[in-house]
mmCIF file of C-alpha atoms and ligand atoms in Angstrom:
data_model
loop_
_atom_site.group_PDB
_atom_site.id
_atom_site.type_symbol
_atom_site.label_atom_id
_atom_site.label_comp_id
_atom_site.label_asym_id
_atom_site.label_seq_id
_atom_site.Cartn_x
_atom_site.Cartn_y
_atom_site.Cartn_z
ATOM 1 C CA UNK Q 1 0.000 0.000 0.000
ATOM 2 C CA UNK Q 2 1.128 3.289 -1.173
ATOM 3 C CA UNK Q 3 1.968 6.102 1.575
ATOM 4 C CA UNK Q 4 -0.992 8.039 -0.265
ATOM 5 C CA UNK Q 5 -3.563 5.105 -0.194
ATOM 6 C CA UNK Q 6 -3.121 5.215 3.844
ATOM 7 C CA UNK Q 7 -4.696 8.715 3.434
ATOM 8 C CA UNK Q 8 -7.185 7.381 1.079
ATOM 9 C CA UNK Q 9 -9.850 5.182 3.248
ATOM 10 C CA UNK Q 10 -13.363 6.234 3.019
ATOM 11 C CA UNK Q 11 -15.799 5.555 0.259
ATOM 12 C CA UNK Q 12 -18.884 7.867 0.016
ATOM 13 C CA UNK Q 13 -20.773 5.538 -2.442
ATOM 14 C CA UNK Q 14 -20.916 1.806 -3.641
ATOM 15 C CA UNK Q 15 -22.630 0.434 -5.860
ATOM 16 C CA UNK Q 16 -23.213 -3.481 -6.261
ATOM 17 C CA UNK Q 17 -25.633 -5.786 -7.600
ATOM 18 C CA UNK Q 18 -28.773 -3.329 -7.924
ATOM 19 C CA UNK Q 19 -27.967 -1.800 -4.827
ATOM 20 C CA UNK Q 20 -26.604 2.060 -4.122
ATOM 21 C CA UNK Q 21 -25.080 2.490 -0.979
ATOM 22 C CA UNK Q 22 -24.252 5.929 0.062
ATOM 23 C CA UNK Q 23 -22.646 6.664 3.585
ATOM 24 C CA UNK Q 24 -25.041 8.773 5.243
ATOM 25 C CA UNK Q 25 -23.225 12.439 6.058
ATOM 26 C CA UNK Q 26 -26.426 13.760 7.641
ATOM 27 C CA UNK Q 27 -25.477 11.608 10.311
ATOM 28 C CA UNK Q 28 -21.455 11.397 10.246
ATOM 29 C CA UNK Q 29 -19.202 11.633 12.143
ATOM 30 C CA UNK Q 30 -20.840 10.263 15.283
ATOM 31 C CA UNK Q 31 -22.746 6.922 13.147
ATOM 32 C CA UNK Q 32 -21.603 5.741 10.267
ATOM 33 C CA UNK Q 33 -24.498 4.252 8.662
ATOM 34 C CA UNK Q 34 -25.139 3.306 4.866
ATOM 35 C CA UNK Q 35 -28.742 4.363 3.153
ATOM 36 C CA UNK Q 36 -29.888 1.959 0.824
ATOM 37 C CA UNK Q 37 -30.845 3.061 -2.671
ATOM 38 C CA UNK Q 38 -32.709 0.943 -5.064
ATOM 39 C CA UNK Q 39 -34.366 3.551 -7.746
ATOM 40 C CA UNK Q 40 -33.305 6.795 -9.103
ATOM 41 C CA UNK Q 41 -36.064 8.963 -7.340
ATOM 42 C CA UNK Q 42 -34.524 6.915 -3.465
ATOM 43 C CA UNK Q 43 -31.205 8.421 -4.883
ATOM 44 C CA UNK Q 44 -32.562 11.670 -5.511
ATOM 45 C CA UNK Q 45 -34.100 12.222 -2.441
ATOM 46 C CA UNK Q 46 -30.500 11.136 -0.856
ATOM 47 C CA UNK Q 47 -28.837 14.297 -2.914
ATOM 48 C CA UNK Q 48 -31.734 16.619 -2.283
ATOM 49 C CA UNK Q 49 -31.462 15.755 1.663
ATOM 50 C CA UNK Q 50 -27.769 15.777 1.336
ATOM 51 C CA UNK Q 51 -27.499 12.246 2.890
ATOM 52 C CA UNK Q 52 -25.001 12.272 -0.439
ATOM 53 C CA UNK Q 53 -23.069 15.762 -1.431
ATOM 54 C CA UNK Q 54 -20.205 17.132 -2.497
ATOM 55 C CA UNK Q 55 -20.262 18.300 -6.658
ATOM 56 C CA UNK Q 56 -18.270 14.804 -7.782
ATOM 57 C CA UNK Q 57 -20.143 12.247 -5.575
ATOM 58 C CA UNK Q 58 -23.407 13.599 -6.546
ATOM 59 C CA UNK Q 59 -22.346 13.598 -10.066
ATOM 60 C CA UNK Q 60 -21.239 9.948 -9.652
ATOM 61 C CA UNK Q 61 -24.423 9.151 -7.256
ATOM 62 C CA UNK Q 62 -26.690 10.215 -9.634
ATOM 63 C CA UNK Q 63 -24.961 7.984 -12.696
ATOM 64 C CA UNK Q 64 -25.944 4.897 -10.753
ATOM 65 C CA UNK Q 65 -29.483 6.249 -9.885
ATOM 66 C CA UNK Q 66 -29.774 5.907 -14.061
ATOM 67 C CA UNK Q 67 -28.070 2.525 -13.382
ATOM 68 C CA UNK Q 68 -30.660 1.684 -10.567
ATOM 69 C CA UNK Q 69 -33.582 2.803 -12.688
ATOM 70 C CA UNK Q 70 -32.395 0.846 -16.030
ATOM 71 C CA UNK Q 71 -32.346 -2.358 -14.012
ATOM 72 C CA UNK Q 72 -35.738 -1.726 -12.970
ATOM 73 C CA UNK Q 73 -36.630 -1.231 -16.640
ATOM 74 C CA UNK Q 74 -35.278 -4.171 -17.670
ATOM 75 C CA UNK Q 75 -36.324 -6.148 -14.792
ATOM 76 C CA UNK Q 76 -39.939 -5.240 -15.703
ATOM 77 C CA UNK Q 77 -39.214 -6.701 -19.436
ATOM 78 C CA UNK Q 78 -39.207 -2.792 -20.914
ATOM 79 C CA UNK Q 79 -36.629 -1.818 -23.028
ATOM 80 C CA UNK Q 80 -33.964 0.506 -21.954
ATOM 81 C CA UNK Q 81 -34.374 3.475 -24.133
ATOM 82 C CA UNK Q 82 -33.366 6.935 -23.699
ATOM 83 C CA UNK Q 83 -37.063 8.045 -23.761
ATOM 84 C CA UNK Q 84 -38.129 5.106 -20.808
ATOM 85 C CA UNK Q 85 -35.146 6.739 -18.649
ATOM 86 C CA UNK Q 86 -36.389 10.563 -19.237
ATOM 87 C CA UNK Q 87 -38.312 11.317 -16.494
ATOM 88 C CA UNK Q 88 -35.825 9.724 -13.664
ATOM 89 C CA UNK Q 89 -32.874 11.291 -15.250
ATOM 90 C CA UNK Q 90 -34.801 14.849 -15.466
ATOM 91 C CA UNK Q 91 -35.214 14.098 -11.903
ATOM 92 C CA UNK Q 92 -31.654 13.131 -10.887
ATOM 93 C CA UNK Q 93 -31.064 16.419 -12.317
ATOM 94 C CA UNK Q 94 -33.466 18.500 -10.464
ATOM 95 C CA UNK Q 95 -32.138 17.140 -6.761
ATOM 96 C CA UNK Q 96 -29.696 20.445 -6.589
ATOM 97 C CA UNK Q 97 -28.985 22.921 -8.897
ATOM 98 C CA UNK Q 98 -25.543 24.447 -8.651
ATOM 99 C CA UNK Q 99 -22.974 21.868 -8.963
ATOM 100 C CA UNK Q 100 -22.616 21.175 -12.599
ATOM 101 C CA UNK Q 101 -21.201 17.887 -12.034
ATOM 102 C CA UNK Q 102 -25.093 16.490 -11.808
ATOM 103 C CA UNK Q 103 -25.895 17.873 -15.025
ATOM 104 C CA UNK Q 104 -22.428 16.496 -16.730
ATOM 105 C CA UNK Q 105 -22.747 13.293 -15.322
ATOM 106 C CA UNK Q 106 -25.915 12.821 -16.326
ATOM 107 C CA UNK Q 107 -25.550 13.733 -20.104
ATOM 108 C CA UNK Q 108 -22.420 11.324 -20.269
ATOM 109 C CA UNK Q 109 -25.623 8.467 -19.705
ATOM 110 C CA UNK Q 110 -28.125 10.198 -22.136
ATOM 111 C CA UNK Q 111 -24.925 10.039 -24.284
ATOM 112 C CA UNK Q 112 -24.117 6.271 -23.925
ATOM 113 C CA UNK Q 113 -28.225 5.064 -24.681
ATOM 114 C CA UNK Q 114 -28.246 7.955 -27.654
ATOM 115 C CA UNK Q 115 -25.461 5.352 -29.130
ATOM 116 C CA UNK Q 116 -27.956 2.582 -29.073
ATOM 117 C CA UNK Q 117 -25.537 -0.112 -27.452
ATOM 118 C CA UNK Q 118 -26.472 -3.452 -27.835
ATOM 119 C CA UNK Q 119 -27.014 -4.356 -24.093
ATOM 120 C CA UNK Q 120 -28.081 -0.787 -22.988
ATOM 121 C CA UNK Q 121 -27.804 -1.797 -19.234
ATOM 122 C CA UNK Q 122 -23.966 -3.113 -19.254
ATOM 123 C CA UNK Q 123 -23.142 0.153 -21.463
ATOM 124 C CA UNK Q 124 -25.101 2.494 -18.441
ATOM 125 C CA UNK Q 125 -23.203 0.368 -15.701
ATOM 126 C CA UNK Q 126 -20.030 0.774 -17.436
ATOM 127 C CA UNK Q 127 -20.622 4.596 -17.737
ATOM 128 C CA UNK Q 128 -21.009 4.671 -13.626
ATOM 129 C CA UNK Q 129 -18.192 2.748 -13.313
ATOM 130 C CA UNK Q 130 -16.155 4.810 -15.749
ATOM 131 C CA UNK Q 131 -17.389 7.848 -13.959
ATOM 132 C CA UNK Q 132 -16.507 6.961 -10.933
ATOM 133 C CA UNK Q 133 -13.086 5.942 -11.604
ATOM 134 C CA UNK Q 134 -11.849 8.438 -13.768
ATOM 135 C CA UNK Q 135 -13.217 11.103 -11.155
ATOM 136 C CA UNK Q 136 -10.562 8.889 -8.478
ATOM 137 C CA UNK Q 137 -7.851 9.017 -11.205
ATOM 138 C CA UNK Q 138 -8.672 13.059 -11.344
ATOM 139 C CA UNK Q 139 -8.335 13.720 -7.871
ATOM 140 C CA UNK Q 140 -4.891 11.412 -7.273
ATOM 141 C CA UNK Q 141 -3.301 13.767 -10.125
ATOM 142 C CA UNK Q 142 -4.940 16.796 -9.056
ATOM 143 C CA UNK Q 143 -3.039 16.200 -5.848
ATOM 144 C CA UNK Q 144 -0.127 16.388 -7.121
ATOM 145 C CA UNK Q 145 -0.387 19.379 -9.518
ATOM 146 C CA UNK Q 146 -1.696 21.229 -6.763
ATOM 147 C CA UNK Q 147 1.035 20.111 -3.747
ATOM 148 C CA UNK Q 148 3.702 21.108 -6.270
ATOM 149 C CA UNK Q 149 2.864 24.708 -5.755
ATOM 150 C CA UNK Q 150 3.231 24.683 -1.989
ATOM 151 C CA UNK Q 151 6.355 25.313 0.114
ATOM 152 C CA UNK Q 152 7.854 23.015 2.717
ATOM 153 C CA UNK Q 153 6.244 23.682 6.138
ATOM 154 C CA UNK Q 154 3.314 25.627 4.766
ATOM 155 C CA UNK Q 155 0.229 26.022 6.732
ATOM 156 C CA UNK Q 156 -3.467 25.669 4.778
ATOM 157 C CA UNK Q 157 -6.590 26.459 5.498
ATOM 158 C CA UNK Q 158 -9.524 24.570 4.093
ATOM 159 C CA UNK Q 159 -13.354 25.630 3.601
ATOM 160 C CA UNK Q 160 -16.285 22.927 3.513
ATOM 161 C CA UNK Q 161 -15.575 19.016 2.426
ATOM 162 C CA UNK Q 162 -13.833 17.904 -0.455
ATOM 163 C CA UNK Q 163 -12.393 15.128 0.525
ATOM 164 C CA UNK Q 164 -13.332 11.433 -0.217
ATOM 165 C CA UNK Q 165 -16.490 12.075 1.716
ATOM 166 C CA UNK Q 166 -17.030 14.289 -1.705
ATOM 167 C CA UNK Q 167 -15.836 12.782 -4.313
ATOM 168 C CA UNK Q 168 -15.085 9.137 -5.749
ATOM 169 C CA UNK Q 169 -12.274 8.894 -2.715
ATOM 170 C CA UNK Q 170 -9.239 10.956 -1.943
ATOM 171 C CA UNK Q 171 -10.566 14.417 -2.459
ATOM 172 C CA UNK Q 172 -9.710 17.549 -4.726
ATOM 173 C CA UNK Q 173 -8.626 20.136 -1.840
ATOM 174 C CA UNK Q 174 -8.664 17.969 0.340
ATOM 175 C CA UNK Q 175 -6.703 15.739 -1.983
ATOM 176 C CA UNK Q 176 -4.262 18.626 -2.361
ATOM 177 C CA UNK Q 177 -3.796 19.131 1.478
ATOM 178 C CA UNK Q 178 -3.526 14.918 1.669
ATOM 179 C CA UNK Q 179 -0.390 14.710 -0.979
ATOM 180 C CA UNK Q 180 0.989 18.032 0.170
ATOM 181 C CA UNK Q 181 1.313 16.388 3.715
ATOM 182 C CA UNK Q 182 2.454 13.402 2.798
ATOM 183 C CA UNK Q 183 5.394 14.996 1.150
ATOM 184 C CA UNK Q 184 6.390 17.313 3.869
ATOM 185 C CA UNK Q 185 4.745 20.303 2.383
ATOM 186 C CA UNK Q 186 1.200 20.888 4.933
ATOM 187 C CA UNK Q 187 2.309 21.299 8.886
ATOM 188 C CA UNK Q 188 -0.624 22.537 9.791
ATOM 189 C CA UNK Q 189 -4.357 22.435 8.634
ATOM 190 C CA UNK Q 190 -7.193 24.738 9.356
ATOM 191 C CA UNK Q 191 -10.946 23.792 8.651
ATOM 192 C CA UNK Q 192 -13.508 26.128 8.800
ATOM 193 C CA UNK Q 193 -16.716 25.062 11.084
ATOM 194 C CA UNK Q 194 -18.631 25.253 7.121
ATOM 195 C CA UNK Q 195 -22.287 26.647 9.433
ATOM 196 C CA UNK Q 196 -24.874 25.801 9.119
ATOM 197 C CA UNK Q 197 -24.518 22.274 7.894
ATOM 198 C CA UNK Q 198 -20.840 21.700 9.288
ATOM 199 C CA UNK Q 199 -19.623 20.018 6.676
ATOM 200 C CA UNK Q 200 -16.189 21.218 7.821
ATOM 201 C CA UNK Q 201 -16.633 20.549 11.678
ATOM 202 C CA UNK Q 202 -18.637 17.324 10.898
ATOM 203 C CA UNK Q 203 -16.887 15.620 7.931
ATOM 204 C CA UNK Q 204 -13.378 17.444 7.158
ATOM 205 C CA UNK Q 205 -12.431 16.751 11.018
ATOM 206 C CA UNK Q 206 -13.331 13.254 10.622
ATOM 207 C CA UNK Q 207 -11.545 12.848 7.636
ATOM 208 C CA UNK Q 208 -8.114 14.436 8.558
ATOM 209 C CA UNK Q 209 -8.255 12.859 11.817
ATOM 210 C CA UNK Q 210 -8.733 9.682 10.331
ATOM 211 C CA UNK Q 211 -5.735 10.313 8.688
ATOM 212 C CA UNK Q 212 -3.758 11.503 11.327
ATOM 213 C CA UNK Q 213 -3.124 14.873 9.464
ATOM 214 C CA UNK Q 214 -3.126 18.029 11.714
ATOM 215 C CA UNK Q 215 -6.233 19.659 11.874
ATOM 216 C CA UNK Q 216 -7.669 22.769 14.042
ATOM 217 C CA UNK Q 217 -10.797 23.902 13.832
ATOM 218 C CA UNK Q 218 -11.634 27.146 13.604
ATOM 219 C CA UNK Q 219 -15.427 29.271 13.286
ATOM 220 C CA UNK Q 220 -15.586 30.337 9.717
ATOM 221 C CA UNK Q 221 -15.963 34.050 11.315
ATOM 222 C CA UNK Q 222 -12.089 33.608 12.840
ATOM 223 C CA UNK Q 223 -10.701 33.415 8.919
ATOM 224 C CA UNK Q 224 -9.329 36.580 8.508
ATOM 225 C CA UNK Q 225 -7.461 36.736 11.893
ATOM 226 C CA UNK Q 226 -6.173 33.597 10.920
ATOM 227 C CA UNK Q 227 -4.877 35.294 7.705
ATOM 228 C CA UNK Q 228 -3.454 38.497 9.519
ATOM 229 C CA UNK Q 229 -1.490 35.930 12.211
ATOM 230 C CA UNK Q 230 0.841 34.576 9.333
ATOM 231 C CA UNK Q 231 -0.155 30.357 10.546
ATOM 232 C CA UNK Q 232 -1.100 29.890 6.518
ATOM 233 C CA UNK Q 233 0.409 30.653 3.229
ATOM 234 C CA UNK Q 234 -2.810 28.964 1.543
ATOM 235 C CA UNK Q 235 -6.554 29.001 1.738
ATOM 236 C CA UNK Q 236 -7.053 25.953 -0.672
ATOM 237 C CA UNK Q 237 -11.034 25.100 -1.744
ATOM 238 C CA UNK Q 238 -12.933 23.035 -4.339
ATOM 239 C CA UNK Q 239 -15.583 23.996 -6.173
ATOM 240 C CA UNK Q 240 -19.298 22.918 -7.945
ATOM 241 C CA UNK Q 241 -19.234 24.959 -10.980
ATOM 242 C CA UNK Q 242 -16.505 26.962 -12.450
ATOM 243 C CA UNK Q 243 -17.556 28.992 -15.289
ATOM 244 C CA UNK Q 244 -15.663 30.088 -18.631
ATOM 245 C CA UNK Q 245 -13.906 33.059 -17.361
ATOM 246 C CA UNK Q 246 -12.803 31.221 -14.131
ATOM 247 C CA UNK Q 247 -15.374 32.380 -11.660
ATOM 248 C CA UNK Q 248 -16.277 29.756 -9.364
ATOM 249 C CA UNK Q 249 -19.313 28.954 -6.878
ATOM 250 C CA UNK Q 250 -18.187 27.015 -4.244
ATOM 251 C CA UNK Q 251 -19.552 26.663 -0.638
ATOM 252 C CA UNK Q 252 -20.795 29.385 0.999
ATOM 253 C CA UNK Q 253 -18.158 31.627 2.730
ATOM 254 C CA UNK Q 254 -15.625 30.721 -0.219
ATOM 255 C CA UNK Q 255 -15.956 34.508 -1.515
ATOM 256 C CA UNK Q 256 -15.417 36.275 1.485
ATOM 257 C CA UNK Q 257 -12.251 33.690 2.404
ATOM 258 C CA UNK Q 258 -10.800 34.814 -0.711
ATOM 259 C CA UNK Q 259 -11.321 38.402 -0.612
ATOM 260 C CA UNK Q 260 -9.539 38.425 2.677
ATOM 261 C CA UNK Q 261 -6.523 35.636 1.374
ATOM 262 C CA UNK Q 262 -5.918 39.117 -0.593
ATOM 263 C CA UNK Q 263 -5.763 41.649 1.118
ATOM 264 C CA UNK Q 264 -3.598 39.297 3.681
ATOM 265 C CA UNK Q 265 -1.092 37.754 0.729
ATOM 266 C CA UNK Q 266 -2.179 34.607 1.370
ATOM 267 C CA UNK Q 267 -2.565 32.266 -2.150
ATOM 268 C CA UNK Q 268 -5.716 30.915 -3.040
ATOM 269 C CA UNK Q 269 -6.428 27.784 -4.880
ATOM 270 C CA UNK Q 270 -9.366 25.926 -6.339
ATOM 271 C CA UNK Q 271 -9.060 22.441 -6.795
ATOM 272 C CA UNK Q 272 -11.782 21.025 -9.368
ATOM 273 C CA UNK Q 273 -11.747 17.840 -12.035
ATOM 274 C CA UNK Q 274 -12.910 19.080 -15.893
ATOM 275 C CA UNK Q 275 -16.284 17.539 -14.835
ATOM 276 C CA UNK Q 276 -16.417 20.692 -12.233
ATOM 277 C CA UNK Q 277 -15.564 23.675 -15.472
ATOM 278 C CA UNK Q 278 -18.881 24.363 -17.249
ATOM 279 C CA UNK Q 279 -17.591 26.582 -20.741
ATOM 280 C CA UNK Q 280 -21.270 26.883 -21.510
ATOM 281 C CA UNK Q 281 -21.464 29.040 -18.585
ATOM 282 C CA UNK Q 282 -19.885 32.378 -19.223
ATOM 283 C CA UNK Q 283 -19.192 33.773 -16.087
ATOM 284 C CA UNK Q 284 -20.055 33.360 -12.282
ATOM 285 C CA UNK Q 285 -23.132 35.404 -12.233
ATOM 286 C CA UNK Q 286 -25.207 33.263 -14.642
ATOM 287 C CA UNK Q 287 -24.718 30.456 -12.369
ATOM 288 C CA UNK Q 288 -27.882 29.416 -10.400
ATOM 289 C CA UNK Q 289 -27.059 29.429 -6.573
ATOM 290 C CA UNK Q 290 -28.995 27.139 -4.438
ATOM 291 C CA UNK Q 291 -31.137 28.249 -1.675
ATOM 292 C CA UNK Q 292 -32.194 26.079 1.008
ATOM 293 C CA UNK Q 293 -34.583 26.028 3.732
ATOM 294 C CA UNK Q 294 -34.196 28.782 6.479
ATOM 295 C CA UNK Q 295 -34.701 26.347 9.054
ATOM 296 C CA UNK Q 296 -31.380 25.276 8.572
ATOM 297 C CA UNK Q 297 -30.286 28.536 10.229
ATOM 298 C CA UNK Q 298 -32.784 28.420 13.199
ATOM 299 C CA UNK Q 299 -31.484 25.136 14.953
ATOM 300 C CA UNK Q 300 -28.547 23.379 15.233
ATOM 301 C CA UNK Q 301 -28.528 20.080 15.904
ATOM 302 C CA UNK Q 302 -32.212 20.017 16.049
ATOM 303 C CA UNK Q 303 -32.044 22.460 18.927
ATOM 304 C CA UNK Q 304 -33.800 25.918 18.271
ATOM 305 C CA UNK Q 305 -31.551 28.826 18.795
ATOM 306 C CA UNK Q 306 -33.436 31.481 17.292
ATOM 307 C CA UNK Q 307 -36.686 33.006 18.194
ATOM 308 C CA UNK Q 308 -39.548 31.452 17.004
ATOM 309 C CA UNK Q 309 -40.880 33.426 14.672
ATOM 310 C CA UNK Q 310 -37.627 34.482 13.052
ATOM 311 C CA UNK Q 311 -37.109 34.575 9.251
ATOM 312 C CA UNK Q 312 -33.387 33.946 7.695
ATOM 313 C CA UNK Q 313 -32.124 33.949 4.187
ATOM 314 C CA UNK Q 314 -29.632 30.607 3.429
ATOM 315 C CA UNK Q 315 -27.705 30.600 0.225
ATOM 316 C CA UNK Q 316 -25.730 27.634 0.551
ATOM 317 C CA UNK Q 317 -22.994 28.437 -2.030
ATOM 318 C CA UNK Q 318 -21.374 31.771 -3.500
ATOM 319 C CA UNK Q 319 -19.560 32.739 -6.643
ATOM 320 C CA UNK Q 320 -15.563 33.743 -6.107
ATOM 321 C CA UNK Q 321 -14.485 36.027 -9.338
ATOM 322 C CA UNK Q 322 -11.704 34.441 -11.375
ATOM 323 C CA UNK Q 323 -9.350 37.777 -10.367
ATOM 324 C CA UNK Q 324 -8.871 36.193 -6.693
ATOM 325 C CA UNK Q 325 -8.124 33.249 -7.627
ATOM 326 C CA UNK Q 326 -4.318 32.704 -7.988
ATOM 327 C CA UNK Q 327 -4.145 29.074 -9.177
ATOM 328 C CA UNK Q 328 -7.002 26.453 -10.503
ATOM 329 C CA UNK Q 329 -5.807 23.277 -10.211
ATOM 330 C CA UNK Q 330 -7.538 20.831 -12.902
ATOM 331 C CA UNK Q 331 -7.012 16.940 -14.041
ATOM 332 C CA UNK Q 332 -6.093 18.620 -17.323
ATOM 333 C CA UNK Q 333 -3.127 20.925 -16.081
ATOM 334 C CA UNK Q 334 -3.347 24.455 -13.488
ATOM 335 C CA UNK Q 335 -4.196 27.273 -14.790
ATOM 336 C CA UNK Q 336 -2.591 30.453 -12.699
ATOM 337 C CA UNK Q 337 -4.244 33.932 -12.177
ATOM 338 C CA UNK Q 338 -7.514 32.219 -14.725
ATOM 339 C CA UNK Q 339 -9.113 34.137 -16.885
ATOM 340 C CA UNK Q 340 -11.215 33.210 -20.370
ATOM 341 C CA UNK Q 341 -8.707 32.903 -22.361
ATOM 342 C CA UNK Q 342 -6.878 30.712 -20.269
ATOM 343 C CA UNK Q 343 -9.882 28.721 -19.433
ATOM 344 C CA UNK Q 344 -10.587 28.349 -23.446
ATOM 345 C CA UNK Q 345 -6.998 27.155 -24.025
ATOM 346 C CA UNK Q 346 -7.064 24.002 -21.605
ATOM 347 C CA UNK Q 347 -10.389 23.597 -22.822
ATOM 348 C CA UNK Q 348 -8.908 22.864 -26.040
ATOM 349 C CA UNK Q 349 -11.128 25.826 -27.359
ATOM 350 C CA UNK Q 350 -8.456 28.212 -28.896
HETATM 351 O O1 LIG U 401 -23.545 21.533 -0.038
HETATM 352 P P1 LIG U 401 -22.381 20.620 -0.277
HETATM 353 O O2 LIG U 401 -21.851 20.004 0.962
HETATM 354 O O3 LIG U 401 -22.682 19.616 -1.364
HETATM 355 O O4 LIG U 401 -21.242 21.584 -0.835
HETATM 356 C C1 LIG U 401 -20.005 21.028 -1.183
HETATM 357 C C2 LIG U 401 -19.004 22.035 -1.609
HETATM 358 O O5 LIG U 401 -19.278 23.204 -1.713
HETATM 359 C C3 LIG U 401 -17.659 21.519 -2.001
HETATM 360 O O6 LIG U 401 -16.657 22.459 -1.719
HETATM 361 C C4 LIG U 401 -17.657 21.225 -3.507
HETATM 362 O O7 LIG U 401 -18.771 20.461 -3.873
HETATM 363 C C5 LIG U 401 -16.437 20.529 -3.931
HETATM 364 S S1 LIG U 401 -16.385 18.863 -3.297
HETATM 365 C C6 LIG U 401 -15.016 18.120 -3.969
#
């Protein structure tokens, strides 16, 4: 076993024999329990309730939900058309909006049954498969473009979950901050709390401690003291949709993180696979941000700590321009200070 594949444990989702099974992070990192998914509107539900997140793994989630939903086809003695599939894969797509990966992941099925393969249901299961293993392949090579940048010693801080909780296993940041400590390069992580579904408190934590990796937590509102102390060189992030000019949506909190990385001379990196970059999207305000229920605000952990009564707004992710960005960090090569034409090049586009 490779020093990196000790760093590389956790699987988010697993699919065998007609059966999805997605670690559930609603309830991590206290129980570790599996949710069973047999048809594409169980898998849905699991990326709507965000028993399943992160932009890859609910790219690669939803894949098999067309998987699950073929079988079912088949099983039923239908034939496993594009047109039979519509409806679940329309809504797969509809389960969250801003990630692209959903959307991408789900046209690379439309794609394979638009081919007419002889046995549409081993060409849809080798899709998923193919999905899911190029997005591991990604993230292993992502890791290293992205460590190369750092210097020995460096301290990092880290916004949300990337890791393998997010992806097909090892992570895009978090993948980043995983080879860059393995080769001497990360002494010290920070991980914002991610409020108000913790994603950082709840599932980075877990994940770097699991890994032995140094980790401090810190509330997402301590950042930019953080910055002004000197403890890190880097705020590295991922990302759910990066659009043609380089601006990216990304967690909420990811803007304001990066905004203060400059005025502080810290670096900032996004770390995203191809399947992340949407060209057809020109820049970051054309990209639909999710909004989720206020009620996620007024509790936390199903404790009230607001007035009843009280209204709150809860965007869930925000849109970083390209010009703060020092380095994106793809599959396909980095791309420093991004900007269109940059983006258009590695796209293959110029
Ligand atoms: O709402 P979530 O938890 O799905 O948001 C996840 C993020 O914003 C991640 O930073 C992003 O998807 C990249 S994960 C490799």
């Amino acid at each position: 076993m490779s020093r990196l594949d000790l760093h590389d444990t956790i699987r988010a989702v697993v699919y065998s024999d007609g059966v999805l099974r997605v670690l559930d992070q609603r309830e991590l990192p206290f129980v570790e329990t599996q949710l069973e998914c047999h048809d594409a509107g169980e898998v849905a539900e699991a990326i709507r309730l965000l028993v399943v997140r992160g932009a890859p793994a609910i790219g690669i989630a939803a894949a098999w939900g067309a998987v699950l939903e073929a079988r079912l086809l088949q099983a039923a003695g239908s034939a496993v058309t594009q047109a039979a599939l519509e409806s679940a894969l329309v809504r797969l797509n509809a389960a969250r909006p801003t990630a692209v990966n959903l959307a991408w992941a789900l046209a690379r099925m439309r794609a394979v049954l638009a081919r007419a393969p002889a046995d549409p249901l081993a060409a849809l299961e080798a899709e998923a498969r193919a999905i899911q293993d190029e997005d591991l392949a990604a993230n292993r090579h992502m890791g290293e473009l992205g460590a190369a940048f750092l210097a020995n010693g460096s301290g990092v801080l880290t916004h949300c979950n990337t890791g393998s909780l997010a992806t097909a296993g090892f992570g895009t940041a978090l993948g980043v901050i995983r080879a860059g400590y393995a080769k001497g390069k990360i002494e010290q992580v920070y991980a914002g709390e991610t409020r108000p579904w913790l994603q950082g408190a709840r599932l980075t934590m877990w994940e770097l401690g699991r890994d032995r990796i140094p980790v401090k937590l810190i509330a997402d509102s301590a950042a930019s003291h953080l910055m002004r102390s000197g403890a890190v060189q880097w705020v590295i992030v991922g990302a759910d949709r990066i659009a043609a000019n380089g601006d990216t949506a990304n967690k909420i909190g990811t803007y304001q993180l990066a905004i203060a990385a400059r005025r502080h001379a810290v670096k900032f990196m996004v770390v995203a696979p191809w399947s992340t970059v949407d060209m057809a999207t020109r820049q970051g305000s054309d990209i639909e941000i999710e909004l989720r229920d206020p009620g996620e605000l007024l509790s936390i952990a199903g404790k009230r700590t607001v007035v009843e009564g009280a209204d709150a707004w809860n965007p869930v992710f925000d849109v970083t321009p390209a010009e703060l960005i020092d380095v994106i960090v793809t599959e396909r090569g980095a791309i420093e200070r991004p900007d269109e034409s940059a983006m258009r090049r590695l796209a293959g586009q110029s």
